[in-house]
Each structure stands twice: as structure tokens, then as C-alpha cells.
CSV table of C-alpha atoms in Angstrom, one decimal:
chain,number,residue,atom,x,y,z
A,1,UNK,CA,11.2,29.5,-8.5
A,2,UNK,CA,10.4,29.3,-12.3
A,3,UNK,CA,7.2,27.5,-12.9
A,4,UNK,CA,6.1,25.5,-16.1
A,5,UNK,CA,3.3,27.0,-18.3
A,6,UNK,CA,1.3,23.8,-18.0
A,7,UNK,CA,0.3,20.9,-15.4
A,8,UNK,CA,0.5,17.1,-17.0
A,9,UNK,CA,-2.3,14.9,-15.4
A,10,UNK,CA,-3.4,11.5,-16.3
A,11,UNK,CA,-7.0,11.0,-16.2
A,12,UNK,CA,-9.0,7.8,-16.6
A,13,UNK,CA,-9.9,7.2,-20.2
A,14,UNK,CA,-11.8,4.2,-19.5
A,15,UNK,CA,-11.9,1.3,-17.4
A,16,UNK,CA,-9.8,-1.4,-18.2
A,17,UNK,CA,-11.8,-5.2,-18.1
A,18,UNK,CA,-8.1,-7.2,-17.5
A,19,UNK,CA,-4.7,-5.7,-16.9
A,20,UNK,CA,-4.6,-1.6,-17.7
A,21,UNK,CA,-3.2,-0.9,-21.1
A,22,UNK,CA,-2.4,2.4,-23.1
A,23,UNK,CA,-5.7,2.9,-24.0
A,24,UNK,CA,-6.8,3.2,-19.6
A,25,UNK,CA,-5.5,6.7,-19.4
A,26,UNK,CA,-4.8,9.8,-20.8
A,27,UNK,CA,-2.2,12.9,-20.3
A,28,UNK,CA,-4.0,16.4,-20.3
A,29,UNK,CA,-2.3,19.8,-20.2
A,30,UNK,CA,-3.8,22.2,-17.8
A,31,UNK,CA,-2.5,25.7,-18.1
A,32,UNK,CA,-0.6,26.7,-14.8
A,33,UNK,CA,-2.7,29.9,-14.8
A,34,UNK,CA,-5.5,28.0,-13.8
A,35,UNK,CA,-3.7,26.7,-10.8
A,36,UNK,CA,-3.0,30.2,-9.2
A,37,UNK,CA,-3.9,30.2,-5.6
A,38,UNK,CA,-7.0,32.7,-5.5
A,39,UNK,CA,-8.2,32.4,-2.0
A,40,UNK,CA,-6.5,32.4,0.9
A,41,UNK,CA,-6.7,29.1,1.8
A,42,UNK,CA,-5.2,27.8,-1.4
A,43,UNK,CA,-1.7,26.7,-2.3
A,44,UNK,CA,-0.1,25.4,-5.1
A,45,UNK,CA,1.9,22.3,-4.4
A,46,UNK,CA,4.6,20.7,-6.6
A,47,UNK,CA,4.5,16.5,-6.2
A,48,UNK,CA,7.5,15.3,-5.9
A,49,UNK,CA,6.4,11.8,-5.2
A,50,UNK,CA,3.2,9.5,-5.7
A,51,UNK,CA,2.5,6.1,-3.9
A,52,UNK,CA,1.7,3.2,-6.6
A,53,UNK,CA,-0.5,0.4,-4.4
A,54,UNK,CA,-2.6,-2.4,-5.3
A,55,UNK,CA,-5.5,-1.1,-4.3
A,56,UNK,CA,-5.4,1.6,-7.2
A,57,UNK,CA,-6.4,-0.9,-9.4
A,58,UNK,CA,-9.8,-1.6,-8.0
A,59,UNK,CA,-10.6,1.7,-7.8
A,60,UNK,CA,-10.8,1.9,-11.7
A,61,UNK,CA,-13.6,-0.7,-11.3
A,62,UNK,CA,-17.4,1.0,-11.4
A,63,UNK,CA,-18.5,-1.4,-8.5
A,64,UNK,CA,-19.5,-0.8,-4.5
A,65,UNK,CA,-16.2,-0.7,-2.8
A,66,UNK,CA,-15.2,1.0,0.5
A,67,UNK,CA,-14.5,4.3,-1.9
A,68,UNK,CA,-16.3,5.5,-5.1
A,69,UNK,CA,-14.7,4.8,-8.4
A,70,UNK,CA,-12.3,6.8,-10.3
A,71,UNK,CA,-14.5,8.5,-12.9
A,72,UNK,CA,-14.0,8.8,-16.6
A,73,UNK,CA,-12.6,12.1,-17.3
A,74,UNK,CA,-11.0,12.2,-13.5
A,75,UNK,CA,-7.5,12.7,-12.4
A,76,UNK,CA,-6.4,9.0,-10.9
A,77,UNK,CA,-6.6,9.2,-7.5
A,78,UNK,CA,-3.4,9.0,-5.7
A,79,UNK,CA,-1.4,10.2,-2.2
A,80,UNK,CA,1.7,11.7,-2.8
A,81,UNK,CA,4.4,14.0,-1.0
A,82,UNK,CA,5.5,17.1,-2.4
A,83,UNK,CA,6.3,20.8,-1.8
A,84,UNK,CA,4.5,24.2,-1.8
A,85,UNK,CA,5.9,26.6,-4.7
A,86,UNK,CA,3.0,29.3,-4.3
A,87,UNK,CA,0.7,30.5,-1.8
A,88,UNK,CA,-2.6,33.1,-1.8
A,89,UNK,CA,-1.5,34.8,1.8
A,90,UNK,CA,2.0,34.7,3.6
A,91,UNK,CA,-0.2,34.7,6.3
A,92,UNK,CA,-1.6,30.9,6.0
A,93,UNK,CA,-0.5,28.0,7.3
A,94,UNK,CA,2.1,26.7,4.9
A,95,UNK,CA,4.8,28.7,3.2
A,96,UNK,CA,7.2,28.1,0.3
A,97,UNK,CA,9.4,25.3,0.8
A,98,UNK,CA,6.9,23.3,3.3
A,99,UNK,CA,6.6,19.6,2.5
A,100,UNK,CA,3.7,18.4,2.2
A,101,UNK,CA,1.4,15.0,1.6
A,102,UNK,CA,-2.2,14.8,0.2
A,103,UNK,CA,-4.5,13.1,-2.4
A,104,UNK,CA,-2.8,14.9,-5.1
A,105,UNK,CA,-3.4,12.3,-8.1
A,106,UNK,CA,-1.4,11.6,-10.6
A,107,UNK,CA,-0.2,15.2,-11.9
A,108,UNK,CA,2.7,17.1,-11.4
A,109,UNK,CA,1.3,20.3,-9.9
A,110,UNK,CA,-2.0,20.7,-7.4
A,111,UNK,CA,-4.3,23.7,-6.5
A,112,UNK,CA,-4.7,22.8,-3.3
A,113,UNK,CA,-6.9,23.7,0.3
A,114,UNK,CA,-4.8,24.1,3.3
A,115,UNK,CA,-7.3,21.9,5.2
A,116,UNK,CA,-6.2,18.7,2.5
A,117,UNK,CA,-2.5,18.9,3.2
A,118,UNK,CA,-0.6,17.4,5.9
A,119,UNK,CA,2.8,19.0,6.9
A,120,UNK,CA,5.4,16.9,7.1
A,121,UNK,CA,8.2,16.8,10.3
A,122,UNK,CA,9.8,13.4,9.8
A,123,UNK,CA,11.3,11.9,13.4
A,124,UNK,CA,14.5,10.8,13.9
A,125,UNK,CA,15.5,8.1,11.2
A,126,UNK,CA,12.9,8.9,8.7
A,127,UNK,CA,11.9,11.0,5.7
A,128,UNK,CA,9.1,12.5,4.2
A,129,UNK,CA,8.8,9.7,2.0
A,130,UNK,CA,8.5,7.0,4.7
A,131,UNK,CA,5.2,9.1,5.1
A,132,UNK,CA,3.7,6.7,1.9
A,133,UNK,CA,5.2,3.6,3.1
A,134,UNK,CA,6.5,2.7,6.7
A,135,UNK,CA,4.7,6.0,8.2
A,136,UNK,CA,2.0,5.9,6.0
A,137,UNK,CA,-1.3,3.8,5.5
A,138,UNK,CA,0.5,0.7,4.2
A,139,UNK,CA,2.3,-0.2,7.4
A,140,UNK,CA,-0.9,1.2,9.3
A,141,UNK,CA,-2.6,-0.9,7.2
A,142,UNK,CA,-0.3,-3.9,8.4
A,143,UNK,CA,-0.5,-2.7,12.1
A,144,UNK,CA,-4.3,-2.7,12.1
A,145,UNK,CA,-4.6,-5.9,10.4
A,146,UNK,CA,-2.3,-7.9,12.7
A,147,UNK,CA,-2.6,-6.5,15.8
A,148,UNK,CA,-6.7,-5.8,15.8
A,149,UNK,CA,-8.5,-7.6,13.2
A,150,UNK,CA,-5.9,-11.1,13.8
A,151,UNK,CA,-5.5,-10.4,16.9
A,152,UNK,CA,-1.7,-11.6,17.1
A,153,UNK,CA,-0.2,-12.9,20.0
A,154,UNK,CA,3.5,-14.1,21.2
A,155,UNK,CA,3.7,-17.5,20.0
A,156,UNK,CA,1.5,-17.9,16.9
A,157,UNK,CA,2.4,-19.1,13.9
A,158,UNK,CA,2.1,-16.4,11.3
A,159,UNK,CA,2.2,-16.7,7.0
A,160,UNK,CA,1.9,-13.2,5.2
A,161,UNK,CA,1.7,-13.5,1.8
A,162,UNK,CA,2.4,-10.6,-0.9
A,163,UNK,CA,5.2,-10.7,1.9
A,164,UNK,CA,8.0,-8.5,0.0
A,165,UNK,CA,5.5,-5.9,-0.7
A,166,UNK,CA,4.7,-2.5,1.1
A,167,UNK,CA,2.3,-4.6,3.4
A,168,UNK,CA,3.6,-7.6,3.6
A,169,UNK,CA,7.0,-6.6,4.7
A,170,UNK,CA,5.9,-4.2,7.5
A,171,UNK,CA,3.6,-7.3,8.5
A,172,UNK,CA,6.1,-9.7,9.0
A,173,UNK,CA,8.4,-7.3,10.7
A,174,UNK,CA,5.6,-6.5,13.0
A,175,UNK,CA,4.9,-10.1,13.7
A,176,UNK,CA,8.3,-11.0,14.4
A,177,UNK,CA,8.0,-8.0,16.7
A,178,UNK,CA,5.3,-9.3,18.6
A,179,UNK,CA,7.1,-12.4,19.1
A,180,UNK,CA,5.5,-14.4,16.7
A,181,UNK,CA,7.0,-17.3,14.1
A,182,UNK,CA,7.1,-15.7,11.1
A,183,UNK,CA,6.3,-17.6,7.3
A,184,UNK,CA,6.5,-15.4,4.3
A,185,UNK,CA,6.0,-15.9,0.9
A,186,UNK,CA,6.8,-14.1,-2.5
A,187,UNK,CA,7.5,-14.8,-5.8
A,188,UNK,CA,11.2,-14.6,-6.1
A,189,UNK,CA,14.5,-16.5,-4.4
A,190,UNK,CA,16.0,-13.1,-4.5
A,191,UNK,CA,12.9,-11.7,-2.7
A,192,UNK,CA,12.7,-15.0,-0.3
A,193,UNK,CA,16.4,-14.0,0.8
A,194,UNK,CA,15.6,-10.5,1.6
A,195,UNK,CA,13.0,-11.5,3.8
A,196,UNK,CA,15.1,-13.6,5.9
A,197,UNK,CA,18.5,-12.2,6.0
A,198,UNK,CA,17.5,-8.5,6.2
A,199,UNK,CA,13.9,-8.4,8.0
A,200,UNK,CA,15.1,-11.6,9.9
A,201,UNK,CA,11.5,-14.2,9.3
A,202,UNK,CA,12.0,-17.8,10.3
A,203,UNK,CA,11.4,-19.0,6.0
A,204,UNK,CA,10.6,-17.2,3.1
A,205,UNK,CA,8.9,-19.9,0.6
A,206,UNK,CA,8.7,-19.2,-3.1
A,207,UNK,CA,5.3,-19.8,-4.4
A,208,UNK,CA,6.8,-20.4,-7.8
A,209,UNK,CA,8.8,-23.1,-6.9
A,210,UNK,CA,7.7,-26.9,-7.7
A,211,UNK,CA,7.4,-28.0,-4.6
A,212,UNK,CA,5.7,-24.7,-2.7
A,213,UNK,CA,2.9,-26.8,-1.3
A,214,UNK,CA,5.3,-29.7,0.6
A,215,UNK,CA,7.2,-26.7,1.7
A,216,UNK,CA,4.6,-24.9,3.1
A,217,UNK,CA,3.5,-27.8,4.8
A,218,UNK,CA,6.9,-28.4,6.3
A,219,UNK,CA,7.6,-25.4,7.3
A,220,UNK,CA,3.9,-23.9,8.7
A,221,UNK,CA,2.4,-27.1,9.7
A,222,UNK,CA,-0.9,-25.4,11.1
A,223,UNK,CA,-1.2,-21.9,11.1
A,224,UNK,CA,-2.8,-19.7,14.0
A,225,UNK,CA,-3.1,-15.7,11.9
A,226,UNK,CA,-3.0,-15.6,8.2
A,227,UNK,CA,-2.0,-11.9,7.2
A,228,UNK,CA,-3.7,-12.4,3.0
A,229,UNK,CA,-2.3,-9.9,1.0
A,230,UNK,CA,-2.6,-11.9,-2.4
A,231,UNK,CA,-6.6,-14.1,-2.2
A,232,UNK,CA,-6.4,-16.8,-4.9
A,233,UNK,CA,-4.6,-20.2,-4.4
A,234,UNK,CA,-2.2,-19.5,-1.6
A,235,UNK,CA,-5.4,-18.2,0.0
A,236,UNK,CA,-7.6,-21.4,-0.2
A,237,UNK,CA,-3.9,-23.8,0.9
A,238,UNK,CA,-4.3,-21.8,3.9
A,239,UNK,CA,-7.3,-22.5,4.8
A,240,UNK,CA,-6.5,-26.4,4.5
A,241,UNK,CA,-4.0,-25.3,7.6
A,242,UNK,CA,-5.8,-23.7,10.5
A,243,UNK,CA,-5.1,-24.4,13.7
A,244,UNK,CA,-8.1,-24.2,16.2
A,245,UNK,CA,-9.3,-20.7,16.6
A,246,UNK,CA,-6.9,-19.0,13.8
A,247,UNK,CA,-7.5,-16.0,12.3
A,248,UNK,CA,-7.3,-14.9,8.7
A,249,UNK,CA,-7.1,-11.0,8.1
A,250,UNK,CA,-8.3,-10.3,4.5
A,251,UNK,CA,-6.1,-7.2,3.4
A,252,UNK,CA,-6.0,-7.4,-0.1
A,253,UNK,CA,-6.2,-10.2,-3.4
A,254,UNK,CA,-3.9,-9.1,-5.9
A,255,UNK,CA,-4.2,-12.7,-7.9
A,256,UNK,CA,-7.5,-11.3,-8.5
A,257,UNK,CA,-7.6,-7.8,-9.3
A,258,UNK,CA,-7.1,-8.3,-13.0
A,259,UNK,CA,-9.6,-11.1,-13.5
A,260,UNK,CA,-12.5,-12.5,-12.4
A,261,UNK,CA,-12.0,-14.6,-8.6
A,262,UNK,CA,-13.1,-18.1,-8.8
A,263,UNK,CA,-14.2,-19.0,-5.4
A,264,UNK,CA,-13.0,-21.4,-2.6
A,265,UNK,CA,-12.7,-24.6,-1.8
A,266,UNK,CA,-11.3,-24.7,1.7
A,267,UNK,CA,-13.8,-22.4,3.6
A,268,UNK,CA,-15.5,-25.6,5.7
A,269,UNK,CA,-12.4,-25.7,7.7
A,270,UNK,CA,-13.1,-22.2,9.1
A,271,UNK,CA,-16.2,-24.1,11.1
A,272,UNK,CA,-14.6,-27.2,11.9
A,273,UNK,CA,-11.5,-25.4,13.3
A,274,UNK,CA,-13.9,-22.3,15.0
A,275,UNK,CA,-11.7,-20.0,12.6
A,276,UNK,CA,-12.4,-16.2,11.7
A,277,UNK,CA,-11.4,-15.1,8.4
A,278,UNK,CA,-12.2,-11.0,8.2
A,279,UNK,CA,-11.8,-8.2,5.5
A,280,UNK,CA,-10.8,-4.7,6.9
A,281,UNK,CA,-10.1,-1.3,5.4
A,282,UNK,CA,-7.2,0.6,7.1
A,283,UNK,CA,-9.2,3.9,7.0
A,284,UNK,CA,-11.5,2.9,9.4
A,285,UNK,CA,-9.0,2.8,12.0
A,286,UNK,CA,-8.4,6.7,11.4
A,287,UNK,CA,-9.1,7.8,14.8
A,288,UNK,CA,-6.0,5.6,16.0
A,289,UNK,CA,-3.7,6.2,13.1
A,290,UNK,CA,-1.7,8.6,16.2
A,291,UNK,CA,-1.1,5.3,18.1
A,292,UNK,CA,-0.1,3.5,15.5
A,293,UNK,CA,2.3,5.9,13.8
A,294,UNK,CA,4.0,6.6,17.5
A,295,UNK,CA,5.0,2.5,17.9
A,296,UNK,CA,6.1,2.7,13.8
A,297,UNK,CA,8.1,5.3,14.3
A,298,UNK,CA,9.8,4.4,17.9
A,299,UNK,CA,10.8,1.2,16.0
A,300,UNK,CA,12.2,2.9,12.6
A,301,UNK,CA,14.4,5.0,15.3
A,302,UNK,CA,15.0,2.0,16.9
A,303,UNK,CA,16.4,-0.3,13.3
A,304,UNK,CA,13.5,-2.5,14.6
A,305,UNK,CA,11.7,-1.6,11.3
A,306,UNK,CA,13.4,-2.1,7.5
A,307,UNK,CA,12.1,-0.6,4.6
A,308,UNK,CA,13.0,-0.8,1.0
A,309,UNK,CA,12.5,2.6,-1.5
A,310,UNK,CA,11.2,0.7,-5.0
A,311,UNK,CA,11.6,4.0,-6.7
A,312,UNK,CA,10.4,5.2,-10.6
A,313,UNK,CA,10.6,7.5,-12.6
A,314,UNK,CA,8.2,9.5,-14.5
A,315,UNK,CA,4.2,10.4,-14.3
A,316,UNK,CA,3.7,9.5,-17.9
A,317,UNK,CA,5.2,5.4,-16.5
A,318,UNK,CA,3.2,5.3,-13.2
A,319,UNK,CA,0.4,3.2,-15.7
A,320,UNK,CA,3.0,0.9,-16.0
A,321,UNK,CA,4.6,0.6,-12.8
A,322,UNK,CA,0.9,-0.1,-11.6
A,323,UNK,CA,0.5,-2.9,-13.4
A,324,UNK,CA,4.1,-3.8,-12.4
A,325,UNK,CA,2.9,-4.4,-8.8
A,326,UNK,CA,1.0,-7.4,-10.0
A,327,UNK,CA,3.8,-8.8,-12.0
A,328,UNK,CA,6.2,-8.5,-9.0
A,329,UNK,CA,8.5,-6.3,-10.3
A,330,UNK,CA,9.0,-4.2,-6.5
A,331,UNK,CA,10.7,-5.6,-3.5
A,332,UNK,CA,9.5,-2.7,-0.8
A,333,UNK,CA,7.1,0.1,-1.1
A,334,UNK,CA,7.0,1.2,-4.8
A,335,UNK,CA,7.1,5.3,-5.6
A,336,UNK,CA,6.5,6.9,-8.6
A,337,UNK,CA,9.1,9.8,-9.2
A,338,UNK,CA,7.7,12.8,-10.7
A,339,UNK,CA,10.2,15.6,-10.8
């Protein structure tokens, strides 16, 4: 296999105050000589793929967070699938060919440990990709977030918001599993018809149309788990529409990410209705992932469990296609295509 003389990265050039621009990152060239496995527990791994989430974006902020901050001058921090082009020893663990994930960043070649890679065997019905999406830690996180933290049960009524998304849509999938009545919302009729005619929820409401707010009272009524994927205003209607004892899993706020949150108005009803509302971070569930990823997989086999492949191309774009997440441009898990 004939190499490149040169690795692309983008590393953060500074931290963006709104929505990330040009001026948030930077390519840099890093001769491939300097990525020649010299120990015998290194490899060198071309990415194929890299996972664009929401979450990226707040680790660009310099705050306290679950994870420290990208710093200036640092490779963005990303999970990605790719394969192994060069190792120290034939005698290691991985060989030429093996398929790999890790936290390889955004660049198109990593000098890797063996101890950071996980080797990849999809089961029946899946690929390596599904490893960043329904295999990976976005339907984990969905799992998780449902099944522990909401505590879902047969017979609830269920809203999932950011509900086309890599979350959302294994979340309302998972619901539905469970036997629950499914509401979803997203930003697009196109989106809202997805939801119901391929993942099969009881309504998809538009929260761009006029009149979201009679709808979702229509259709909800009261509400017993709230899967949050999005914070903001759809977060604060739902908390006008708790039943007794609901729950309200706080996975992620993407309204918010790019500006500055402005609070909420509805929270008295979590005391008048004995409601929980609770953030969670998927990666404290790592001692379980095992469990998790057995029932994900049994139903991909199974055609219990859709996914969609939001695929683009091009390290040099993933900026953009970040910011694209919060602009709705995926329907699905989005990938960023690097080879």
C-alpha cells in the first residue's frame, strides 16, 4: 500500500463565542515519517470514517464539563473507524487490513497504541460503521437514557425531541420497543414522515410549524418520560405537560450550544407533579456498554432497529457539517468521509 508523504489534521485555532466559523480551525501537515510505528505496540491507522455529534461543539468551550476542553493547538477530538496500513511487530495484536475504531480526531492518518483501538467484528446485519451510530455511544447513549435514568416502562407516554437525529431516532425506536407511545419531534415534514412511516412512532410533530404547541397538546396530552435531546423552548412546553411522577432525561441542548441558555419557566411543575428531570453522560454507564450493545445488536439482526447513514465527504468540510447538525441538515447519524 502506497502511503502519502503527509498527515492533514485540523486543530483548534480558537474557540468560537457563537456558531464555528473558518477562523475555529486549522489544517496542519504532519510528515508521515513521523507517524512510523517505533515500538511494538504502535500502529498506524488510516480513518476512514469520523462521527460528527453535537456534543463536539461543547467541547470547544474552556468550561467544567464531563471531559476537558479541546485545546488550542490540539487535534479536535473525534471517534472514528478506520484501518491499519502499518504495524511495528507482525507479532502484535492487529495486522494490515484490521478495522479498527478509536479517538482518532479529525486527521486522516493516526500513530496509534494497540491498547486505544478496538477491533471491529460486525454481527449479523451490521457494519463497522454502525460501530459510531446504532452500535456505538449514540444509541448507548439512548439505551442508557431511557431505560435507566427515565426509567421507561410499557405504557408511558414518551416525546423525544432532536427525534431524527442519531439519538433521537434510536430513542424512539427503543421506546416503541418497550411498548411505549411514542411522540417525536423534528424540524422537517420530510423528517416527521420518516419517523412514522419507517421507524413506525404514533406522530411526528414539526416544531416549525404554526400551530406546534396545539398539536403537541393534542397529541401528548400529559407526558410520563421526556427523552431532551434539544433544551430550549420545546424543553420548558414539556414541563407545562407532566403527568404525576414523569421523568425528564437530560441528554443533550442543541438550541443552546451556540448561545447563551436563558433559563426556565416551567420547572415548578416538576414539584407539584413529584417529577424528576436528570442529566446523564453515556460514559458513565461503561461497565454495561456489553449489555447494551448485545440487546442493539439482537434487534438490528432482528429489522427491530432502523438506521439512516447521513454521510460527507471530506476532513477539510467536517467544520461545516458540525455546524450543520445544529441547522438540521442530517436525518440519521451523520459521518464524515475521509478517504
Amino acid at each position: 500500500m502506497t502511503l502519502p508523504s503527509e498527515a492533514t489534521k485540523l486543530v483548534l485555532a480558537q474557540r468560537p463565542k457563537g456558531s464555528i466559523d473558518d477562523s475555529t480551525f486549522k489544517s496542519e501537515k504532519v510528515p508521515m515519517t513521523e507517524l512510523t510505528p517505533s515500538k511494538p505496540t504502535e500502529v498506524l491507522v488510516r480513518v476512514d470514517y469520523i462521527s460528527i455529534d453535537p456534543a463536539m461543539r461543547g467541547w470547544l468551550n474552556d468550561t467544567r464539563s464531563y471531559i476537558p476542553p479541546v485545546q488550542i493547538g490540539e487535534t479536535m477530538r473525534a471517534q472514528g473507524v478506520g484501518t491499519v496500513v502499518k504495524v511495528h511487530s507482525t507479532d502484535g495484536k492487529f495486522k494490515v487490513g484490521d478495522v479498527v475504531k478509536a479517538a482518532f480526531g479529525w486527521t486522516n492518518y493516526a500513530l496509534m497504541d494497540e491498547s486505544k483501538l478496538e477491533a471491529l467484528n460486525p454481527p449479523p446485519g451490521a457494519t463497522a460503521l454502525d460501530y459510531l451510530g446504532v452500535l456505538g455511544s449514540t444509541a448507548l447513549t439512548a439505551y442508557f437514557g431511557l431505560l435507566d435514568v427515565a426509567q421507561l416502562k410499557s405504557g408511558d407516554t414518551c416525546v423525544v425531541s432532536g427525534a431524527a437525529g442519531a439519538v433521537g431516532s434510536v430513542a424512539c425506536q427503543i421506546a416503541k420497543l418497550k411498548g411505549a407511545k411514542v411522540i417525536a419531534i423534528a424540524g422537517s415534514d420530510e423528517k416527521c414522515n420518516w419517523l412514522e412511516s419507517d421507524l413506525g412512532v404514533d406522530k411526528a410533530l414539526n416544531y416549525k410549524s404554526p400551530s406546534f404547541r396545539d398539536d403537541f397538546k393534542k397529541n401528548v396530552g400529559y407526558l410520563d418520560v421526556y427523552f431532551d435531546n434539544v433544551g430550549g423552548d420545546i424543553l420548558d412546553l414539556c414541563l407545562t405537560r407532566l403527568n404525576k411522577g414523569a421523568r425528564i432525561a437530560l441528554c443533550g441542548a442543541i438550541s443552546d450550544y451556540n448561545s447563551k441558555p436563558k433559563g426556565l419557566a416551567g420547572y415548578l411543575n416538576l414539584i407539584s407533579q413529584r417529577a424528576k428531570m436528570e442529566g446523564f453522560i453515556v460514559f458513565d454507564y461503561a461497565s454495561r456498554y456489553g449489555e447494551a450493545q448485545r440487546d442493539l445488536a439482537q434487534w438490528l439482526k432482528e429489522g427491530k432497529l432502523k438506521r439512516r447513514f447521513h454521510v460527507e465527504q471530506g476532513l477539510e468540510n467536517c467544520p461545516k457539517h458540525l455546524n450543520g447538525i445544529f441547522t438540521g441538515v442530517n436525518t440519521g447519524k451523520m459521518y464524515g468521509r475521509v478517504v
